[in-house]
Coordinates of C-alpha atoms in Angstrom, one line a residue:
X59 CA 102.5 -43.1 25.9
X60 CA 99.8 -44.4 25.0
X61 CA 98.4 -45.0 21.6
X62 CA 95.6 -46.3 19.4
X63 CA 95.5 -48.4 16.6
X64 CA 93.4 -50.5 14.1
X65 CA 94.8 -53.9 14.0
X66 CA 93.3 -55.2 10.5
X67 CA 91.9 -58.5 11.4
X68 CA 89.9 -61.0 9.3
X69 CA 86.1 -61.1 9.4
X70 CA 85.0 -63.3 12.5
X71 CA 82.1 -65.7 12.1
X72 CA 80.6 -66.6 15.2
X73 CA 78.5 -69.4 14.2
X74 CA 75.7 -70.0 17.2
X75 CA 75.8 -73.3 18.3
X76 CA 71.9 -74.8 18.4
X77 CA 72.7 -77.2 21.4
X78 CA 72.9 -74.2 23.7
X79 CA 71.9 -76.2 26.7
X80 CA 70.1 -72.8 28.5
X81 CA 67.5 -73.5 30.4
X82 CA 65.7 -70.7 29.3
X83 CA 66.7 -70.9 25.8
X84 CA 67.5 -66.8 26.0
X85 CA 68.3 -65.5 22.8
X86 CA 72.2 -65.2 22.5
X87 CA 72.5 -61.4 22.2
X88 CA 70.1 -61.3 25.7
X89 CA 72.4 -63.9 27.7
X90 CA 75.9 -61.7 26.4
X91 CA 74.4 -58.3 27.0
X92 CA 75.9 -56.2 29.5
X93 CA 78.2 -59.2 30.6
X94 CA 81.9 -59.7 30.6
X95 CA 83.8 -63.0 31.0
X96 CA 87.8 -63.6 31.6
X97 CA 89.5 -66.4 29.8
X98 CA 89.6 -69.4 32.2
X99 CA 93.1 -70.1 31.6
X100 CA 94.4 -67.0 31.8
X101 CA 92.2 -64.6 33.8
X102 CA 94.2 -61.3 32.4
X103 CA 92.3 -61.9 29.4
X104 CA 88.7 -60.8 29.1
X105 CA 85.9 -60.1 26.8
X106 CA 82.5 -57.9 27.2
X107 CA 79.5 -57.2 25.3
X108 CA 77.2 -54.3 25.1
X109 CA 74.6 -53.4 22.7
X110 CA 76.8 -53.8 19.3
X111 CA 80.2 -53.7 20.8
X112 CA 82.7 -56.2 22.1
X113 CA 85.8 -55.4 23.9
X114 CA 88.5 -56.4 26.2
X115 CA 91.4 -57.0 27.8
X116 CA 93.9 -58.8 25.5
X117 CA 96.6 -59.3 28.1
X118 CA 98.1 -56.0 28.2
X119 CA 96.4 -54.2 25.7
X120 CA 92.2 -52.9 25.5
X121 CA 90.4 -54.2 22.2
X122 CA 87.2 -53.1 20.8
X123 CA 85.0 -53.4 17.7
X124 CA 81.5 -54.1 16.6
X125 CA 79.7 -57.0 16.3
X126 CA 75.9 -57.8 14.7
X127 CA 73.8 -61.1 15.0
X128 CA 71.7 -61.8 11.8
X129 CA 70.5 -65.5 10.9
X130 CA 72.2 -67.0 14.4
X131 CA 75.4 -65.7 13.4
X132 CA 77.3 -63.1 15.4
X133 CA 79.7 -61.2 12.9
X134 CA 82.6 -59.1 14.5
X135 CA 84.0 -56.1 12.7
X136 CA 86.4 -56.8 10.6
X137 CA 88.6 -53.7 12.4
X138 CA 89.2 -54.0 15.4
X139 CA 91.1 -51.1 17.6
X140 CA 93.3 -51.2 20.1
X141 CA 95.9 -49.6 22.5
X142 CA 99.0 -50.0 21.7
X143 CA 101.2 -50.7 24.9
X144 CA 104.1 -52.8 25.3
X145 CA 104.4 -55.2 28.0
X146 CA 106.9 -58.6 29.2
X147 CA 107.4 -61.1 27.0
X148 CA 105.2 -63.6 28.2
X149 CA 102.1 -61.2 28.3
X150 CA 102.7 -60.4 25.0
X151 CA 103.3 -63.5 23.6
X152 CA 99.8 -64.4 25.5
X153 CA 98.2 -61.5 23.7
X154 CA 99.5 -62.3 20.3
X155 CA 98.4 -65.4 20.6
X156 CA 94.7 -64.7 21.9
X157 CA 94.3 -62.0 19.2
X158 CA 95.6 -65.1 16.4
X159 CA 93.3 -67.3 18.0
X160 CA 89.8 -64.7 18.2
X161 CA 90.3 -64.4 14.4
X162 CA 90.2 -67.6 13.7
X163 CA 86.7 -67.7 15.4
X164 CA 84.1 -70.1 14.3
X165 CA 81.7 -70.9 16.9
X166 CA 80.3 -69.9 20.3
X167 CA 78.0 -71.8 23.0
X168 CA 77.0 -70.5 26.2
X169 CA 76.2 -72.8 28.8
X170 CA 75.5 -71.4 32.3
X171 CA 78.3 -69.0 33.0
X172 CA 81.0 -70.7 30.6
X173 CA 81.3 -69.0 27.5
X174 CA 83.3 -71.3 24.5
X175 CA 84.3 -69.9 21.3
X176 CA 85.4 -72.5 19.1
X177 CA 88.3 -71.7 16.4
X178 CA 88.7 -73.3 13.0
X179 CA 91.4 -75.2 13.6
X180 CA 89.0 -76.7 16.7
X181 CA 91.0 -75.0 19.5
X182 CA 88.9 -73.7 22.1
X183 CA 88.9 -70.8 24.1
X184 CA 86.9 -71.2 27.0
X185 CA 85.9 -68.0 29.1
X186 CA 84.1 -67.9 33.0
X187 CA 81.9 -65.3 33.6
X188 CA 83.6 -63.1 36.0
X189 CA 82.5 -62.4 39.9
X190 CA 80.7 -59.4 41.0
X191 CA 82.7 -56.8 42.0
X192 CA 82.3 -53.7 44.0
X193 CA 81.8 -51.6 40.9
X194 CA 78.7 -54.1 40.0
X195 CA 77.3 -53.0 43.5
X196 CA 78.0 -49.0 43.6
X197 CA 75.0 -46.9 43.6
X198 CA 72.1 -49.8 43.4
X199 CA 69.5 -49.9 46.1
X200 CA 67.2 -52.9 46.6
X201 CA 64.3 -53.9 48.6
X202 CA 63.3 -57.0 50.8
X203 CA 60.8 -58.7 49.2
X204 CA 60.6 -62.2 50.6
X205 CA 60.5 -61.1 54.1
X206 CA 58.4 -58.5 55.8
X207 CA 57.5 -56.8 52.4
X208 CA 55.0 -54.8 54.0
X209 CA 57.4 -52.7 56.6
X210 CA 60.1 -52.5 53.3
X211 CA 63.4 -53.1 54.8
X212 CA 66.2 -51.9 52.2
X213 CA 69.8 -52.4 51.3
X214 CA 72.3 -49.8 49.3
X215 CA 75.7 -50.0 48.3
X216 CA 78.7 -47.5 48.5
X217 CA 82.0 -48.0 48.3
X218 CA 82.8 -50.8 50.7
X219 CA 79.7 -50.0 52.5
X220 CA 76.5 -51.3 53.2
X221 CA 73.2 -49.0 53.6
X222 CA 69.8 -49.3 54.4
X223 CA 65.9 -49.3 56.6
X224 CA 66.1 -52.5 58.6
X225 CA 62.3 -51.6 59.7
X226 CA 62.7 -49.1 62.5
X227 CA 66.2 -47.9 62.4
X228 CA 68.9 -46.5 59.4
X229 CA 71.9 -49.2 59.6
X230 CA 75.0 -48.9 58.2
X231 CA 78.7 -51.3 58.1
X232 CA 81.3 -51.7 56.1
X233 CA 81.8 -55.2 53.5
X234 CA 84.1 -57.0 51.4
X235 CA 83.7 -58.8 48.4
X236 CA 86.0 -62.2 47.1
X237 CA 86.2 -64.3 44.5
X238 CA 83.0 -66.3 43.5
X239 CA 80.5 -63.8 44.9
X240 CA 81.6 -64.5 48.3
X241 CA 80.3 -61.4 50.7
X242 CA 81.3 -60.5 54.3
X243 CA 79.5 -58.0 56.0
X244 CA 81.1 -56.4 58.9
X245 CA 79.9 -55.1 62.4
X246 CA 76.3 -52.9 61.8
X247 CA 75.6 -49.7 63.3
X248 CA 72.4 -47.7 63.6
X249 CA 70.1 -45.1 64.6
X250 CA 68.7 -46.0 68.0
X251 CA 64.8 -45.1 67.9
X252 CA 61.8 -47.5 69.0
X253 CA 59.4 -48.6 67.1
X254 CA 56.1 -50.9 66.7
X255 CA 56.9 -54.2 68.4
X256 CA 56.1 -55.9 64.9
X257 CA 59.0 -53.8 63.3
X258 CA 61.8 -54.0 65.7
X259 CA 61.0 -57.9 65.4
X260 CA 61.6 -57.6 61.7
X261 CA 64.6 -55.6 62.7
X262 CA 66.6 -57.9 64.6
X263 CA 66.0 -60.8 62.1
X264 CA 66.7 -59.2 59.3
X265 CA 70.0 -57.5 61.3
X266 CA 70.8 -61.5 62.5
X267 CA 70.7 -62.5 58.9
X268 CA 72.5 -59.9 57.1
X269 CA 75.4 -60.3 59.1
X270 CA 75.5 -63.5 58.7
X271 CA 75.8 -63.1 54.5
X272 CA 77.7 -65.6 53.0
X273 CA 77.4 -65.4 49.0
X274 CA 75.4 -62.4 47.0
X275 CA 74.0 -62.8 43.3
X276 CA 72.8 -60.3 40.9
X277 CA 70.6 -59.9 38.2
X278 CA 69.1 -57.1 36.3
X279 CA 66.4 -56.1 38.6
X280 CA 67.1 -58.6 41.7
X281 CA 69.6 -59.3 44.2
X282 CA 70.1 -62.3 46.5
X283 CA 72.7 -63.0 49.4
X284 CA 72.3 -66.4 51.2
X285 CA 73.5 -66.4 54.7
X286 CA 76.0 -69.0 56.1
X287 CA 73.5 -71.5 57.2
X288 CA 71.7 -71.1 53.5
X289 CA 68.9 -68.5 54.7
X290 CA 68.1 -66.6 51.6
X291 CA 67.3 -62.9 51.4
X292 CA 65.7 -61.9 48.1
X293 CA 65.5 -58.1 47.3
X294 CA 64.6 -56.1 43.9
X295 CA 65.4 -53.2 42.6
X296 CA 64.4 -50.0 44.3
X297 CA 66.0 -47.0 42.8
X298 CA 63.7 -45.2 41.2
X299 CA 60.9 -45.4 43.8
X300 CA 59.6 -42.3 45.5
X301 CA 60.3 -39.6 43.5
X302 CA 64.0 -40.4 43.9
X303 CA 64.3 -39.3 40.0
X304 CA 62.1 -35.9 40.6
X305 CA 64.2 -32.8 39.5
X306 CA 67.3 -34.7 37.5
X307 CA 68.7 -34.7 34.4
X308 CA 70.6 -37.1 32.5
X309 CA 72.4 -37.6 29.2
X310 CA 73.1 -40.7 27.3
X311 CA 76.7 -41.7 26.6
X312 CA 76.7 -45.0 25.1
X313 CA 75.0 -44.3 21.7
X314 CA 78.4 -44.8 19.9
X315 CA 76.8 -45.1 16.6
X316 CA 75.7 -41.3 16.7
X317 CA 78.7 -40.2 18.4
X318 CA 78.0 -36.5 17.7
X319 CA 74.5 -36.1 18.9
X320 CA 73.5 -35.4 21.9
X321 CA 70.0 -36.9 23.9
X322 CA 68.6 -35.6 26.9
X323 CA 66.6 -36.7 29.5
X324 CA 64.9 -34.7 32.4
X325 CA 62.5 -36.0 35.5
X326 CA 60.4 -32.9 35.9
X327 CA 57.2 -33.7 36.8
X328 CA 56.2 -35.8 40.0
X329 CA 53.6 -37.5 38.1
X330 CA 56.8 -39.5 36.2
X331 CA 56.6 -37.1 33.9
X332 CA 59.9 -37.1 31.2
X333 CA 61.1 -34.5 28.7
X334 CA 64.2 -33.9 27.0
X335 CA 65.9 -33.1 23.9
X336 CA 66.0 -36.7 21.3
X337 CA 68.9 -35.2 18.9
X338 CA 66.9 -32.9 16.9
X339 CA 63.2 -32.7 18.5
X340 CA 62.1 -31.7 21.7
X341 CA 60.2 -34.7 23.4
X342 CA 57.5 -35.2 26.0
X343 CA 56.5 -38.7 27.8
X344 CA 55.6 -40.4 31.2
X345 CA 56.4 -43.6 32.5
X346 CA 54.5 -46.4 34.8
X347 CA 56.2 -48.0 37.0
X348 CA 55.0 -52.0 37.0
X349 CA 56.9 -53.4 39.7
X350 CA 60.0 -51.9 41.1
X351 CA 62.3 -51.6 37.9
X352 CA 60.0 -52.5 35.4
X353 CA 58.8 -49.8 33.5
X354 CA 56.6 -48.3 30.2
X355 CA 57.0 -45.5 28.4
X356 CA 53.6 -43.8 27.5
X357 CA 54.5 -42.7 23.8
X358 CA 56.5 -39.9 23.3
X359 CA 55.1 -36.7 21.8
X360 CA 57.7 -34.4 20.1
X361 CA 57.8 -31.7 17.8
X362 CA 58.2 -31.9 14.0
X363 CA 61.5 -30.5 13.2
X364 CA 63.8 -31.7 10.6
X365 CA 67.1 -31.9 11.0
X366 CA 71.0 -33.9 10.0
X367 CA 70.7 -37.2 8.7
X368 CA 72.9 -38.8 11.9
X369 CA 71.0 -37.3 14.1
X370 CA 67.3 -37.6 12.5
X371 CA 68.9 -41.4 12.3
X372 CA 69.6 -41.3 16.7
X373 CA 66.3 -39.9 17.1
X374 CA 64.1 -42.7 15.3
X375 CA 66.6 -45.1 16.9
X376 CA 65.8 -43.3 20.3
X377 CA 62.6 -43.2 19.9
X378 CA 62.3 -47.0 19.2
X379 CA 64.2 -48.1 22.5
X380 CA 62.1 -45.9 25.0
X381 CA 59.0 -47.5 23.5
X382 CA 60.4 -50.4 23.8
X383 CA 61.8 -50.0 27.5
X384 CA 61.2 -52.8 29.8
X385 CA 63.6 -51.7 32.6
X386 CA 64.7 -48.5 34.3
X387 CA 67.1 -48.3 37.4
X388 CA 69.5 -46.4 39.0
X389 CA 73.3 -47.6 39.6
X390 CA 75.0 -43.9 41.4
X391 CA 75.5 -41.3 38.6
X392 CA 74.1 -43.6 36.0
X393 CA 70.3 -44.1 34.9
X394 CA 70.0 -47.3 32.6
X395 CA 67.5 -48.4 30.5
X396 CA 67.0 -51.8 28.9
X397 CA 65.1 -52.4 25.9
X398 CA 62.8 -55.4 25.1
X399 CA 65.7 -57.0 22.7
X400 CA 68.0 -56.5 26.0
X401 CA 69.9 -53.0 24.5
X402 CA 71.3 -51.0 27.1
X403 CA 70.9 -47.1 27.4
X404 CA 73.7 -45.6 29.4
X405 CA 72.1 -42.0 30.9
X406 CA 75.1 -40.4 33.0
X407 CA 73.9 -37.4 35.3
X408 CA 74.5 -33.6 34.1
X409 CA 75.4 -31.5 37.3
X410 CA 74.5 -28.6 37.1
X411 CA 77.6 -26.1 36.2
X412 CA 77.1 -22.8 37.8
X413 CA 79.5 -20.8 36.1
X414 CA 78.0 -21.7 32.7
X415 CA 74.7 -20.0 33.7
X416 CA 76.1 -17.0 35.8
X417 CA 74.7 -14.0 34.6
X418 CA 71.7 -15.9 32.4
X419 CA 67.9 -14.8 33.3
X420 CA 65.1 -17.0 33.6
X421 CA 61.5 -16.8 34.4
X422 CA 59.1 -18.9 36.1
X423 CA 57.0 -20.9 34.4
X424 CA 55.3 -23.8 35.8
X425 CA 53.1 -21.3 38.8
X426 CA 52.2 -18.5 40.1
X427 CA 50.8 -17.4 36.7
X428 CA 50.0 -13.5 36.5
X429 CA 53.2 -12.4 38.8
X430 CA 56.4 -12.3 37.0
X431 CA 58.8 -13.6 38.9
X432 CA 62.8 -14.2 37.7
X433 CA 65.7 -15.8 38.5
X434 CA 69.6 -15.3 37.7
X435 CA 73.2 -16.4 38.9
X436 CA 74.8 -14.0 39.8
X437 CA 78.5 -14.9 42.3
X438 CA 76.6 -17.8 44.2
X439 CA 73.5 -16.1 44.9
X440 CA 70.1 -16.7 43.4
X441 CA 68.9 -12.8 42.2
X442 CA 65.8 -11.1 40.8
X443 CA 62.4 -10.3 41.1
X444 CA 60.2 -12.5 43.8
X445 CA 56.8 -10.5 42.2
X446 CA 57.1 -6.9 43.9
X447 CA 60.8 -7.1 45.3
X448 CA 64.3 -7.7 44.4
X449 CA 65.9 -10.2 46.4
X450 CA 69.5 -12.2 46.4
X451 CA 69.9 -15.2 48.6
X452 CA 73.5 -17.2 48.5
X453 CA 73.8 -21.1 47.9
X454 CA 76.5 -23.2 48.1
X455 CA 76.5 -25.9 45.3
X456 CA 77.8 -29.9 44.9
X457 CA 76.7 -32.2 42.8
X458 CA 73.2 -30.3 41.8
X459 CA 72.7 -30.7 45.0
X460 CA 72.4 -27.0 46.9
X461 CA 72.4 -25.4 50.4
X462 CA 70.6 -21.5 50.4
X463 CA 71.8 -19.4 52.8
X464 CA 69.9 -18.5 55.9
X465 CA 71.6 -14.8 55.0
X466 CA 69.1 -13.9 51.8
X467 CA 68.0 -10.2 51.7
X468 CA 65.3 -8.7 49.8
X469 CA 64.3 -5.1 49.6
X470 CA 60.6 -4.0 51.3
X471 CA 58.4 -2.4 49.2
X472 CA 54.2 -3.1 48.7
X473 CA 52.5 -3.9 45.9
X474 CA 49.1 -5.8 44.8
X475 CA 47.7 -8.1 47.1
X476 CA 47.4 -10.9 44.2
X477 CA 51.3 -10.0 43.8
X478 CA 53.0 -10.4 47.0
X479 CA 50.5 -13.7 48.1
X480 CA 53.3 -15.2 45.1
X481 CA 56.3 -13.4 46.5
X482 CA 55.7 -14.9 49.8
X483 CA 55.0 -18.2 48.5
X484 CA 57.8 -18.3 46.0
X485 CA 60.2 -16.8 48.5
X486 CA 59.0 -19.8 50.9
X487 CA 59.6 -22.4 48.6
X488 CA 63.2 -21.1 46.8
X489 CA 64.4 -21.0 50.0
X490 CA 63.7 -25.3 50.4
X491 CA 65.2 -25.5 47.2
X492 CA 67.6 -28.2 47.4
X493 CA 68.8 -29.6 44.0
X494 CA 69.3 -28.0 40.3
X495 CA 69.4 -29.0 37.1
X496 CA 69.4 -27.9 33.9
X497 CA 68.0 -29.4 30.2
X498 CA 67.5 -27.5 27.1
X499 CA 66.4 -23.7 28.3
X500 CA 64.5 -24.8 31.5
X501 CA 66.2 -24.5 34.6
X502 CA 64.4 -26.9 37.3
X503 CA 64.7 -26.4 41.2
X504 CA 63.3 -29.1 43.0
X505 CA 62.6 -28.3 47.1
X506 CA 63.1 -30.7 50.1
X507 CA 58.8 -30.8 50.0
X508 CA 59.6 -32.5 46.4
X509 CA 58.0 -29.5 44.8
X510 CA 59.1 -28.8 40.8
X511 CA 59.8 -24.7 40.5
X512 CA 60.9 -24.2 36.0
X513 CA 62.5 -21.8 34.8
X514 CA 62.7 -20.9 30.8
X515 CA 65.9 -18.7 30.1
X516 CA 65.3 -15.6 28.7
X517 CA 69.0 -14.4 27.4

């Protein structure tokens, strides 16, 4: 079984060395952020940064603990957990040894993609930062920017798979991934339309070329493959383009300094509009979008409620990151945000969970002002009033994403004129509904037209 414990380990000083030789002189907190490196004599090994925390693979066992930089010194917790699982001799002679060694810490350079932390007694443990892997890939979408950017041919990446526009046609194949960011990309099929003579040029380049990838690279925002005879394809960041947000909502996991509060974030305006719920206050924002991933937050307006120390703490710390954002992108289920000083915000997706809000009424908020119009969940079926009539059309549900029912009934009685103009129009646009989500007593259905219907609960 397997357990948890606090091995009690000496305070490690991390003393920075000032002969980093990086060509960019990045701050060291920046160029270990969100990176993980394996120990280059022993690849079972590993160690990873993000935002205040360092963990790892110690052979057989996961470690963790906290670390801060102050005065070019990084300063590791002096408790640092771990599991607790036994292994073969050798591994854990390896791992007792490592674990000696990492407390014995006195210095660290990073040059390029070696990492060396220097001990006391002068033994050093030199680490590689490790290849991409098909987790890096998962759920990011990119596009072509150093060819053709005006037709914006795309890439996207599933599991094993490939995805994308190639200028006229959807293609699709299957890839692998090896050791030192080596990438082969199988057969590609596609749709089969025509197009302008321009495009399908662009098309059949671009399909020539990515076939013919050799090595991928990726950054924050940017991705890169070079093809076998050095051809290079550079693409950026694309998630969060067209309204690809619109209608979501998202929670943030990796605030593990405030592990009890919970922060929100919703998309539910098209004009990148942003609310959500900051740990005690309700919040309002928008975003612009500078170039692809690059973002800024337009100040955040919230309400003045007081509230737990912790979490009055998470929401000034909050707060202080979204103004601060310089990146926002997609990766699957996961929004990220980076701050200026390189912290990372980890959002994960909130499906919505029917049977939670079965038998709750809302009412619609956002239009058709002057009809009252509601909305429950009631065995699969969206029910209430459309304005004049009752009505109760089915759904099916995965993922927030939903499929109504061709099946919906409604009874037939007249009213005002004023009143069943919104019934029709309402009716018309619940039934393109085609995700749901859910933040803080607003239910949001968002329409295959990209139109925003709220909902405020009312019990």
């Amino acid at each position: 079984m397997k357990k948890t414990l606090l091995l009690l380990l000496s305070s490690l000083f991390l003393l920075l060395s000032c002969s980093q030789k990086n060509s960019k002189n990045t701050n060291i907190f920046e160029a270990l952020n969100g990176n993980e490196y394996y120990l280059t004599s022993n690849p079972k090994i590993t160690i990873g940064f993000e935002n205040c925390n360092v963990y790892g693979n110690a052979s057989i066992n996961r470690y963790f603990t906290s670390f801060t930089i102050s005065n070019n010194q990084i300063i590791l917790g002096t408790n640092i957990g771990a599991t607790l699982m036994a292994g073969n001799e050798e591994d854990m002679k390896n791992e007792s040894e490592f674990l000696s060694d990492l407390g014995k810490a006195n210095s660290v350079s990073l040059e390029n993609d070696k990492l060396t932390i220097k001990t006391t007694e002068n033994k050093e443990l030199t680490f590689t930062k490790r290849s991409l892997n098909y987790n890096d890939l998962y759920g990011r979408e990119f596009i072509l920017e150093n060819k053709y950017p005006e037709i914006g041919i795309t890439i996207g990446f599933d599991t094993n798979k490939v995805y994308g526009f190639s200028g006229v046609n959807r293609y699709f194949a299957g890839y692998t991934l090896t050791n030192n960011n080596v990438i082969s990309i199988g057969a590609l099929g596609s749709t089969m339309m025509a197009g302008p003579e321009e495009n399908m040029k662009a098309e059949q380049e671009f399909s020539k070329l990515i076939s013919e990838a050799s090595n991928i690279t990726l950054s924050i925002t940017n991705l890169e493959i070079t093809t076998k005879s050095g051809e290079k394809l550079i693409f950026k960041d694309d998630s969060i383009s067209g309204n690809k947000l619109l209608g979501r909502t998202f929670l943030l996991r990796n605030f593990y300094k405030y592990p009890n509060v919970e922060i929100t974030m919703s998309f539910y305006g098209k004009e990148n509009q942003v609310n959500g719920f900051s740990g005690v206050n309700t919040y309002k924002t928008s975003y612009t979008n500078i170039n692809g991933s690059e973002v800024k937050f337009n100040g955040l307006a919230t309400t003045r409620m007081a509230g737990p120390e912790e979490n009055m703490n998470a929401e000034a710390d909050f707060s202080k990151y979204m103004e601060n954002a310089k990146y926002m992108y997609l990766k699957g289920k996961e929004l990220i945000i980076i701050a200026n000083d390189a912290t990372i915000l980890r959002f994960v997706e909130d499906y919505f969970d029917v049977n939670e809000y079965s038998g709750k009424e809302f009412k619609l908020s956002n239009m058709l002002e002057g009809t009252e119009i509601t909305l429950s969940i009631t065995n699969n079926s969206f029910v209430g009033k459309s304005g004049v009539n009752n009505y109760n059309i089915p759904f099916e549900i995965k993922d927030g994403k939903i499929t109504m029912s061709k099946t919906g009934i409604s009874t037939l009685m007249a009213g005002p004129e004023a009143d069943m103009q919104a019934e029709d129009e309402y009716l018309k646009l619940l039934n393109k509904a085609n995700y749901i989500s859910y933040n803080n007593n607003t239910l949001c259905l968002k329409t295959s037209d990209d139109d925003i219907l709220l909902f405020n609960m009312v019990n």
